[in-house]
Tab-separated table of C-alpha atoms and ligand atoms in Angstrom:
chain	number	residue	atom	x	y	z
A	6	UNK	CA	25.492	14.107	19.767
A	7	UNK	CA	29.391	13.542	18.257
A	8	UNK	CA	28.904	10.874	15.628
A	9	UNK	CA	32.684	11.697	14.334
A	10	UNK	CA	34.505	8.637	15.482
A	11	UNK	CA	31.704	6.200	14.032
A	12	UNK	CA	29.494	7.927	11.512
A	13	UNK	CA	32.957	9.918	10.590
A	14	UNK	CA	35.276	7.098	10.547
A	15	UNK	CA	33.064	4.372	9.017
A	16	UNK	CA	33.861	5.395	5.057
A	17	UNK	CA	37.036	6.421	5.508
A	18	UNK	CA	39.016	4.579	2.690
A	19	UNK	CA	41.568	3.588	5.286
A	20	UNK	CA	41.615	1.859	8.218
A	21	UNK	CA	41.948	4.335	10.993
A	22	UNK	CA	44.220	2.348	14.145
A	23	UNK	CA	42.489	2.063	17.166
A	24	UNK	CA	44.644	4.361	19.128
A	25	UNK	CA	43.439	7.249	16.680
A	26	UNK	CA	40.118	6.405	17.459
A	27	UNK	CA	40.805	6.079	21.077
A	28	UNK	CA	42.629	9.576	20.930
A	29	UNK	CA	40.005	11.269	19.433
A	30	UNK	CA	37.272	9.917	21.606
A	31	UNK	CA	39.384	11.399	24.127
A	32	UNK	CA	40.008	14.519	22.950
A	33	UNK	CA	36.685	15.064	22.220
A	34	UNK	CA	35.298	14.026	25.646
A	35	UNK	CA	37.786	16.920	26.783
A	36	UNK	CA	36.001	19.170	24.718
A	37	UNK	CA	33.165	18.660	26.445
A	38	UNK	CA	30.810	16.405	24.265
A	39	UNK	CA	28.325	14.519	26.514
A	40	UNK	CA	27.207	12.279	24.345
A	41	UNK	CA	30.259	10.539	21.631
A	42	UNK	CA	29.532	7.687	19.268
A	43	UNK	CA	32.124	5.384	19.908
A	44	UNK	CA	31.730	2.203	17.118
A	45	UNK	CA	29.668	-0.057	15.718
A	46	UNK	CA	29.263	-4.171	16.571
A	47	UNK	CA	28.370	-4.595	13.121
A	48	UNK	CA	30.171	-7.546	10.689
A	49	UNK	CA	33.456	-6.499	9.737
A	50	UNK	CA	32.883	-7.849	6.143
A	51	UNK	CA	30.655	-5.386	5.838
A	52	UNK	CA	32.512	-2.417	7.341
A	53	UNK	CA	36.048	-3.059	8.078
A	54	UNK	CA	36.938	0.300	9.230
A	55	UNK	CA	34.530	-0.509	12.533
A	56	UNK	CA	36.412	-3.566	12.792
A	57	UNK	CA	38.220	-3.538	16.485
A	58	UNK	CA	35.348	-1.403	18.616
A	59	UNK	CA	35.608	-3.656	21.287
A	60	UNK	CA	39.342	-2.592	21.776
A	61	UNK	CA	38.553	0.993	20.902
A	62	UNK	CA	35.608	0.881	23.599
A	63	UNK	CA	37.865	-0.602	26.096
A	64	UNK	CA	40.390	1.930	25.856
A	65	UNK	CA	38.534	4.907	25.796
A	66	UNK	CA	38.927	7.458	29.196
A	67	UNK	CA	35.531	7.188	30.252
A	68	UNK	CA	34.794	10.301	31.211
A	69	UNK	CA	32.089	10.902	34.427
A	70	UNK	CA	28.727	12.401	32.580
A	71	UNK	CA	29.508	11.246	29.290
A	72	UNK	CA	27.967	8.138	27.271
A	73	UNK	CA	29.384	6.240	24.433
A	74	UNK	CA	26.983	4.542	22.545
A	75	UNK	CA	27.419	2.413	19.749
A	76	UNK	CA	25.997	0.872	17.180
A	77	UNK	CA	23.997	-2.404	16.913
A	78	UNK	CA	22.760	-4.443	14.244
A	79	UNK	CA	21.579	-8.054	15.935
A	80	UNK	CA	21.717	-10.101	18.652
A	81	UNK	CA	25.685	-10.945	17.891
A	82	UNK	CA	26.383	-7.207	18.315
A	83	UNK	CA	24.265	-6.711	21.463
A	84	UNK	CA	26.276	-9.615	22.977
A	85	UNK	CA	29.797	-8.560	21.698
A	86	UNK	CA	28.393	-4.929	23.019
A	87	UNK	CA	27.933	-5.944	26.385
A	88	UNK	CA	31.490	-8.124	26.292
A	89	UNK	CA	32.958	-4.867	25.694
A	90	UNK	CA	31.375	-3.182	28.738
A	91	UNK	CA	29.138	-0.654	26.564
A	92	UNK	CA	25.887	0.654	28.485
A	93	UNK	CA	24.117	2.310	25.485
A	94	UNK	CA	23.603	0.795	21.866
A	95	UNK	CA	22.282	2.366	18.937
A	96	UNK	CA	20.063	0.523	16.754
A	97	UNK	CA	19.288	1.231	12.855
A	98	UNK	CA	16.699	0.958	10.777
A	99	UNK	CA	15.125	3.142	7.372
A	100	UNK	CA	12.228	4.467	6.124
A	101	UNK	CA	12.935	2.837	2.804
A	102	UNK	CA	13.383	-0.667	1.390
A	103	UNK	CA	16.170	-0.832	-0.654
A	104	UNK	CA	18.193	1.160	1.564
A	105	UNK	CA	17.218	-1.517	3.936
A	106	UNK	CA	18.136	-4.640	2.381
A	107	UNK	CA	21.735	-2.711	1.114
A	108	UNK	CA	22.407	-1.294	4.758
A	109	UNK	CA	21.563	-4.060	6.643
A	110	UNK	CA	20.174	-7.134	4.459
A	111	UNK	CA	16.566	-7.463	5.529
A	112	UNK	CA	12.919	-5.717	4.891
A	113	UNK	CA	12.040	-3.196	6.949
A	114	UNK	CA	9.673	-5.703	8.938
A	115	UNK	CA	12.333	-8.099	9.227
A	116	UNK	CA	14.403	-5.693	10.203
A	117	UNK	CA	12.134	-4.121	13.183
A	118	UNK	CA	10.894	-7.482	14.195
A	119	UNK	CA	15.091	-8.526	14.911
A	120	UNK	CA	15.464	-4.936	16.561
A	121	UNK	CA	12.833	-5.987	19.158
A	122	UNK	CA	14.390	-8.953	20.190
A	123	UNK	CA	18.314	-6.719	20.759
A	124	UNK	CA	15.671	-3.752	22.308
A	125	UNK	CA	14.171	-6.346	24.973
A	126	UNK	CA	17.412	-8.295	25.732
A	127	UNK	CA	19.239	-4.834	26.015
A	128	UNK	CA	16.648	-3.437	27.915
A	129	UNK	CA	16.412	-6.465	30.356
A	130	UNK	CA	20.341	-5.692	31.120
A	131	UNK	CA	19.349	-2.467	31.962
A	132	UNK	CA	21.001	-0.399	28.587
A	133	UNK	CA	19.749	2.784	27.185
A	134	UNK	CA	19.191	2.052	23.039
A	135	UNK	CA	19.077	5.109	21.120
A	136	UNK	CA	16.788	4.449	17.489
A	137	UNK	CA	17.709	5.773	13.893
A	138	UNK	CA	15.560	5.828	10.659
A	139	UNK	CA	17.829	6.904	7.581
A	140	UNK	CA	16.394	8.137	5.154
A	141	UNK	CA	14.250	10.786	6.446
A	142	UNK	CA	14.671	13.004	4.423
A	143	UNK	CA	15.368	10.947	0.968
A	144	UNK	CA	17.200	7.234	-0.216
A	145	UNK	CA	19.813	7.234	-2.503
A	146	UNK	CA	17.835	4.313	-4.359
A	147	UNK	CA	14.167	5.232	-3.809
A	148	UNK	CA	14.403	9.255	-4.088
A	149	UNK	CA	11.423	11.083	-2.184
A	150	UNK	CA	10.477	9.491	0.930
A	151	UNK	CA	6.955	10.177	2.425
A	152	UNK	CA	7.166	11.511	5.748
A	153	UNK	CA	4.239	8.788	6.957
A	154	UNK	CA	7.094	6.175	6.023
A	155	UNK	CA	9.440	8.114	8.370
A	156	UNK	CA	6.822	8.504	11.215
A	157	UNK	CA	5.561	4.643	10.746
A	158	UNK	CA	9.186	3.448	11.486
A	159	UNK	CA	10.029	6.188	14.218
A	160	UNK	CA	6.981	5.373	15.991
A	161	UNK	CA	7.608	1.517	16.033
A	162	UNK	CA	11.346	2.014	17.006
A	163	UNK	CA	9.739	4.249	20.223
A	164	UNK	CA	7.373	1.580	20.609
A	165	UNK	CA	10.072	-0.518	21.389
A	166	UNK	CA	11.935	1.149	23.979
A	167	UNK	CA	14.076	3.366	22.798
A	168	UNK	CA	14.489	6.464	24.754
A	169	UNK	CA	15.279	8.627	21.602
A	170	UNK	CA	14.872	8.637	17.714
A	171	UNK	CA	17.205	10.086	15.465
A	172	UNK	CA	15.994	11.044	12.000
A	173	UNK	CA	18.622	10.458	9.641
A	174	UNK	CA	19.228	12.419	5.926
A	175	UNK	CA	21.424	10.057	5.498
A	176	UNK	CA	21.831	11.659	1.791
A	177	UNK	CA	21.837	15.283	2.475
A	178	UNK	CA	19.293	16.089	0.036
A	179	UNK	CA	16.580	17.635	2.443
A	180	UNK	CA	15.738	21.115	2.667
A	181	UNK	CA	14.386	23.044	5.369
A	182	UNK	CA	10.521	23.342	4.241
A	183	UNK	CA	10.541	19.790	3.979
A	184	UNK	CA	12.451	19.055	7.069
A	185	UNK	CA	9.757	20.458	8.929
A	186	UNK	CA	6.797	18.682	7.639
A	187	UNK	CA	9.068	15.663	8.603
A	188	UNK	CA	9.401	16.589	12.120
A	189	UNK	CA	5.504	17.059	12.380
A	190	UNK	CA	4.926	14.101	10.886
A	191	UNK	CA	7.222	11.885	13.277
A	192	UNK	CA	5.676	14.156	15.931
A	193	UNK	CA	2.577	12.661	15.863
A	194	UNK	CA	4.443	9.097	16.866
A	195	UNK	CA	6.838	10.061	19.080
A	196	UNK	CA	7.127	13.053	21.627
A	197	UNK	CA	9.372	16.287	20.146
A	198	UNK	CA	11.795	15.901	23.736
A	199	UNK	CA	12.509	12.225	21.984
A	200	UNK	CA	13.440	13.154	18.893
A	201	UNK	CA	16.891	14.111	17.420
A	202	UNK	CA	17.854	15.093	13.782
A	203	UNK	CA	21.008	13.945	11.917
A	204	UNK	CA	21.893	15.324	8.979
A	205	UNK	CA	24.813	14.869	6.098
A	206	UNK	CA	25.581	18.015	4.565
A	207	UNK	CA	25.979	16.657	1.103
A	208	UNK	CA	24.143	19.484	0.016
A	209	UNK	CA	25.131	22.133	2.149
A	210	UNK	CA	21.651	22.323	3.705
A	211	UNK	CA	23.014	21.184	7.225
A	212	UNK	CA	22.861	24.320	9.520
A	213	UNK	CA	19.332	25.592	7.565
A	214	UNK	CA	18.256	21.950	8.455
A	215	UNK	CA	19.352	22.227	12.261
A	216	UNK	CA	17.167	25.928	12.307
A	217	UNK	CA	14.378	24.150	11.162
A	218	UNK	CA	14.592	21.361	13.742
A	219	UNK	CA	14.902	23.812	16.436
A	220	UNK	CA	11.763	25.454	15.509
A	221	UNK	CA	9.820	22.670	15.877
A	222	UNK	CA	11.181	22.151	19.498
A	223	UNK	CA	13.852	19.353	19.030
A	224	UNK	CA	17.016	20.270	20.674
A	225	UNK	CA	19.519	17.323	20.148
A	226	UNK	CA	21.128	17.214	16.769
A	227	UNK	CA	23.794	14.597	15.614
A	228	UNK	CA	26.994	16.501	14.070
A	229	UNK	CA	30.651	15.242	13.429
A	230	UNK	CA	33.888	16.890	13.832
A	231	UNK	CA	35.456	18.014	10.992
A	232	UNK	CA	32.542	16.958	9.318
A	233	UNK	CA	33.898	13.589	8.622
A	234	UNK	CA	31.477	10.834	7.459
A	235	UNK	CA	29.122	9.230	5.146
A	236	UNK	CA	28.003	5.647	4.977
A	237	UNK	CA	29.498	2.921	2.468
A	238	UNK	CA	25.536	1.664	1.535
A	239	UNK	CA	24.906	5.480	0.445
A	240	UNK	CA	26.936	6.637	-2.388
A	241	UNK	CA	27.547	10.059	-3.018
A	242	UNK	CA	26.828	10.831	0.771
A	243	UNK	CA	29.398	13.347	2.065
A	244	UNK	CA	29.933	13.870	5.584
A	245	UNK	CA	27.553	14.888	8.578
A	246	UNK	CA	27.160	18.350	9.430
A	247	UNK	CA	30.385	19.631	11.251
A	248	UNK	CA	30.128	19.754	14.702
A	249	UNK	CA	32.459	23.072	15.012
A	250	UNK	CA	30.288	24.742	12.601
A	251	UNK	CA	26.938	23.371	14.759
A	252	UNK	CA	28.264	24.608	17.909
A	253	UNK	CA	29.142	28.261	16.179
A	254	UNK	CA	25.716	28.727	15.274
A	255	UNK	CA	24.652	27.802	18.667
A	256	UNK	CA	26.671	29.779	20.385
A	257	UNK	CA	25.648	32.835	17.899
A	258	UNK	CA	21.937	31.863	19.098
A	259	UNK	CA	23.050	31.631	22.693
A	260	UNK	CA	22.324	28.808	23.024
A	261	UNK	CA	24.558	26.792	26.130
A	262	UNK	CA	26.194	23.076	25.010
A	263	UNK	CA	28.932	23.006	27.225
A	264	UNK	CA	31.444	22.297	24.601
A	265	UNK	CA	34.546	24.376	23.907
A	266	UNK	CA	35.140	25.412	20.649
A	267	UNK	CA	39.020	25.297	20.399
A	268	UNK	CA	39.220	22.248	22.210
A	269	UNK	CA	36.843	20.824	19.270
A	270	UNK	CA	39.094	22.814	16.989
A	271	UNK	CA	42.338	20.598	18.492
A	272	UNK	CA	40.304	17.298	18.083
A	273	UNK	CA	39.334	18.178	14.251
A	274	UNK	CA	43.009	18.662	13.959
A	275	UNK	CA	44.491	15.961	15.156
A	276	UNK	CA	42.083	12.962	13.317
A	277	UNK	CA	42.399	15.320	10.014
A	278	UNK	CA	46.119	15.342	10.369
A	279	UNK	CA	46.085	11.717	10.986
A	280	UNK	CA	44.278	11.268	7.987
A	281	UNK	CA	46.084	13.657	5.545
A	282	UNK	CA	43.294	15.601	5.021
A	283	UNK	CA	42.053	19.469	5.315
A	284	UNK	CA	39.153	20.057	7.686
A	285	UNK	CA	36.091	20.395	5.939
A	286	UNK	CA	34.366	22.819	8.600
A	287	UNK	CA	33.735	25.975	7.388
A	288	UNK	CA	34.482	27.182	11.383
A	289	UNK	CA	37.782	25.052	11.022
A	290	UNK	CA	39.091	26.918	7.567
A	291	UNK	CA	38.154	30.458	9.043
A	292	UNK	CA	39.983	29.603	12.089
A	293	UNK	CA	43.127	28.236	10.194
A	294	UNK	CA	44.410	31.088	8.563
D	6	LIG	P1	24.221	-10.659	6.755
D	6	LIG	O1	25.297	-10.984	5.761
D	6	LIG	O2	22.794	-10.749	6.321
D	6	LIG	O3	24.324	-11.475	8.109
D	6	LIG	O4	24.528	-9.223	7.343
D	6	LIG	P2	24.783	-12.892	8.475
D	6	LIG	O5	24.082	-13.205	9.778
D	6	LIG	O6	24.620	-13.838	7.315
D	6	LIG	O7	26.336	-12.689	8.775
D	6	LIG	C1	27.325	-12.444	7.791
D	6	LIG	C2	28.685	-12.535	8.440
D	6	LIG	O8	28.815	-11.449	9.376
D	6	LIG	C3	28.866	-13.803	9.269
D	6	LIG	O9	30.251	-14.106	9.255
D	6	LIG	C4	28.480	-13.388	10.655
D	6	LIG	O10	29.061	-14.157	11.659
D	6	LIG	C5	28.997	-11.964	10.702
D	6	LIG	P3	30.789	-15.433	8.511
D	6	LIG	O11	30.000	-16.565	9.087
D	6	LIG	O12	30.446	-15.180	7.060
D	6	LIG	O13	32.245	-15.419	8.796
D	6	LIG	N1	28.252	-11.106	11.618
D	6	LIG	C6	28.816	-10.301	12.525
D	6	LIG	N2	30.108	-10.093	12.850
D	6	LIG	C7	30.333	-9.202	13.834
D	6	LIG	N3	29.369	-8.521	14.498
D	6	LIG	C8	28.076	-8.726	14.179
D	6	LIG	C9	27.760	-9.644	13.166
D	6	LIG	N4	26.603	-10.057	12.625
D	6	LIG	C10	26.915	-10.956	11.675
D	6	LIG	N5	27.133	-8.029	14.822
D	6	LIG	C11	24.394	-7.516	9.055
D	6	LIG	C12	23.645	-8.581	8.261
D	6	LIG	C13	23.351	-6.681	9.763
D	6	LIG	C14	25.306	-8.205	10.054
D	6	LIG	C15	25.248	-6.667	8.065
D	6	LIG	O14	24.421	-6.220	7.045
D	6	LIG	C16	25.902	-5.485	8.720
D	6	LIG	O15	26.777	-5.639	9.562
D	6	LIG	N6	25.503	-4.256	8.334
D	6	LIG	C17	26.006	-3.039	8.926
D	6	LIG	C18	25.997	-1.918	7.940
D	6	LIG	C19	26.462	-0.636	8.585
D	6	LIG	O16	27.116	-0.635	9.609
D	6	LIG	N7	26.123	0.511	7.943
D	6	LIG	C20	26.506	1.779	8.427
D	6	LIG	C21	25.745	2.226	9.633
D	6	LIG	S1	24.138	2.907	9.268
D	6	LIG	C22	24.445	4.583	8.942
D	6	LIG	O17	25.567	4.950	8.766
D	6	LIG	C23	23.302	5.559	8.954
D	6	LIG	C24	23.279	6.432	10.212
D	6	LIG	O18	24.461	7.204	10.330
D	6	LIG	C25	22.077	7.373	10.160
D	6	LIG	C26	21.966	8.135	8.838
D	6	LIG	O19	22.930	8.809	8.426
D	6	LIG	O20	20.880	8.032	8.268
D	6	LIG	C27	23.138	5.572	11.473
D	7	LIG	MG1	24.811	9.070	9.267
């Protein structure tokens, strides 16, 4: 799944205008992404640069086949979700405390018990809801996470209703040993076809992560063009794995996404040229020269 335009977007120091975000939706969706993170309903004190998703959402070229979920944090956001015409949320929740109460200002069981009241109402109006758990992998206040923490909040967030979890290193820090025992872990809560990884590349473990994943049978992995991102309540996270460098790998393995590389090229681009900076990709900087 393209996280770029939320995930990507969300710490950028700027505020990115809405027909960027709208442009590179679209260019992305051209690319042939089926599945494109599109914003977040969350409170624009605490992350301006989400601020406007409703307009963003709106103007987006829905393409036929592709989804545009976004993210949800409460009740207000499910509502202002719906307003805006979206059919799948995202909803967000950790496998450790602090990052909890920083990310989202609750406890974990606060936080899960407010989740299934957005799951039901969303589910009653007939939306898919897609489940995270950052910190899979390790919490930029707590260090090491146990992998039962991970699994306890994966299998609750299933529990719920939502049709997939992603496991987020929201840090970076995991390595592919470890990854694994993660997976198998969460596997014994929720069914390998539900599960999705997400990984920050803060460490340059990204790709070794993703080979890791696939051994253990999960096949959709949350990337970002240009490998833009990082979240404001994790310091020190860089970006998301790069989606051009993802789908080079894939390809190498022959495995078929549908997407085409020098369309995703054009799209990492045009938002990096928008915001003044040099692709991070390793694909994109072997392709520029
Ligand atoms: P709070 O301060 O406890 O909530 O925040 P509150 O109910 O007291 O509301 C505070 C203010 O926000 C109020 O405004 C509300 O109306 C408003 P005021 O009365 O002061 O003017 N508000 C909202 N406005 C718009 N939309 C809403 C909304 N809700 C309240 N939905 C809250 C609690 C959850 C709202 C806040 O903590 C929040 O918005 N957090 C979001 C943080 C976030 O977006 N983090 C990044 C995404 S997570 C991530 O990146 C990780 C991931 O990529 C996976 C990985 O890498 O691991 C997914
Ligand atoms: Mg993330």
């Amino acid at each position: 799944m393209e996280v770029g335009p939320r995930d990507g977007l969300q710490n950028e120091p700027g505020q990115v205008s809405v027909e960027a975000r709208v442009e590179l939706i679209d260019r992305l969706g051209a690319a042939g992404l089926s599945v494109i993170e599109a914003g977040s309903f969350v409170s624009p004190k605490w992350v301006p640069q989400m601020a406007a998703s409703d307009e963003v959402y709106k103007a987006i070229r829905k393409r036929e086949g592709v989804s545009y979920p976004v993210l949800v944090p409460n009740m207000r956001g499910l509502e202002s979700a719906q307003r805006a015409g979206a059919e799948e949320i995202a909803i967000f929740a950790a496998a450790s405390e602090t990052f909890t109460r920083k990310n989202i200002n609750a406890t974990i069981d606060e936080s899960l018990t407010r989740y299934t009241d957005v799951v039901r109402a969303a589910l009653d109006k007939g939306l898919k809801i897609r489940g995270y758990v950052s910190c899979a992998l390790g919490c930029p206040y707590e260090g090491e996470i146990a992998p039962d923490s991970v699994a306890a909040v994966a299998g609750k967030l299933y529990g719920m209703g939502c049709y997939e979890i992603s496991l987020g290193d929201t840090i970076g820090v995991g390595t592919p040993l470890k990854t694994g025992a993660m997976i198998r872990a969460v596997s014994r809560q929720v069914p390998i076809e539900r599960m999705a990884a997400h990984f920050h590349d803060t460490y340059g473990q990204g790709l070794a992560n993703v080979l890791a994943v696939l051994q253990e049978g999960i096949s959709i992995v949350d990337s970002s063009v240009s490998g833009l991102g990082g979240c404001p309540y994790a310091k020190g996270a860089t970006g998301n794995l790069a989606t051009e460098d993802l789908l080079y790998m894939l390809d190498g393995m022959g495995i078929e996404t549908g997407v085409d590389l020098d369309k995703l090229l054009d799209a990492g681009r045009y938002i990096c040229d928008h915001l003044g900076r040099r692709p991070v990709s390793r694909v994109g900087l072997a392709r520029s020269t």
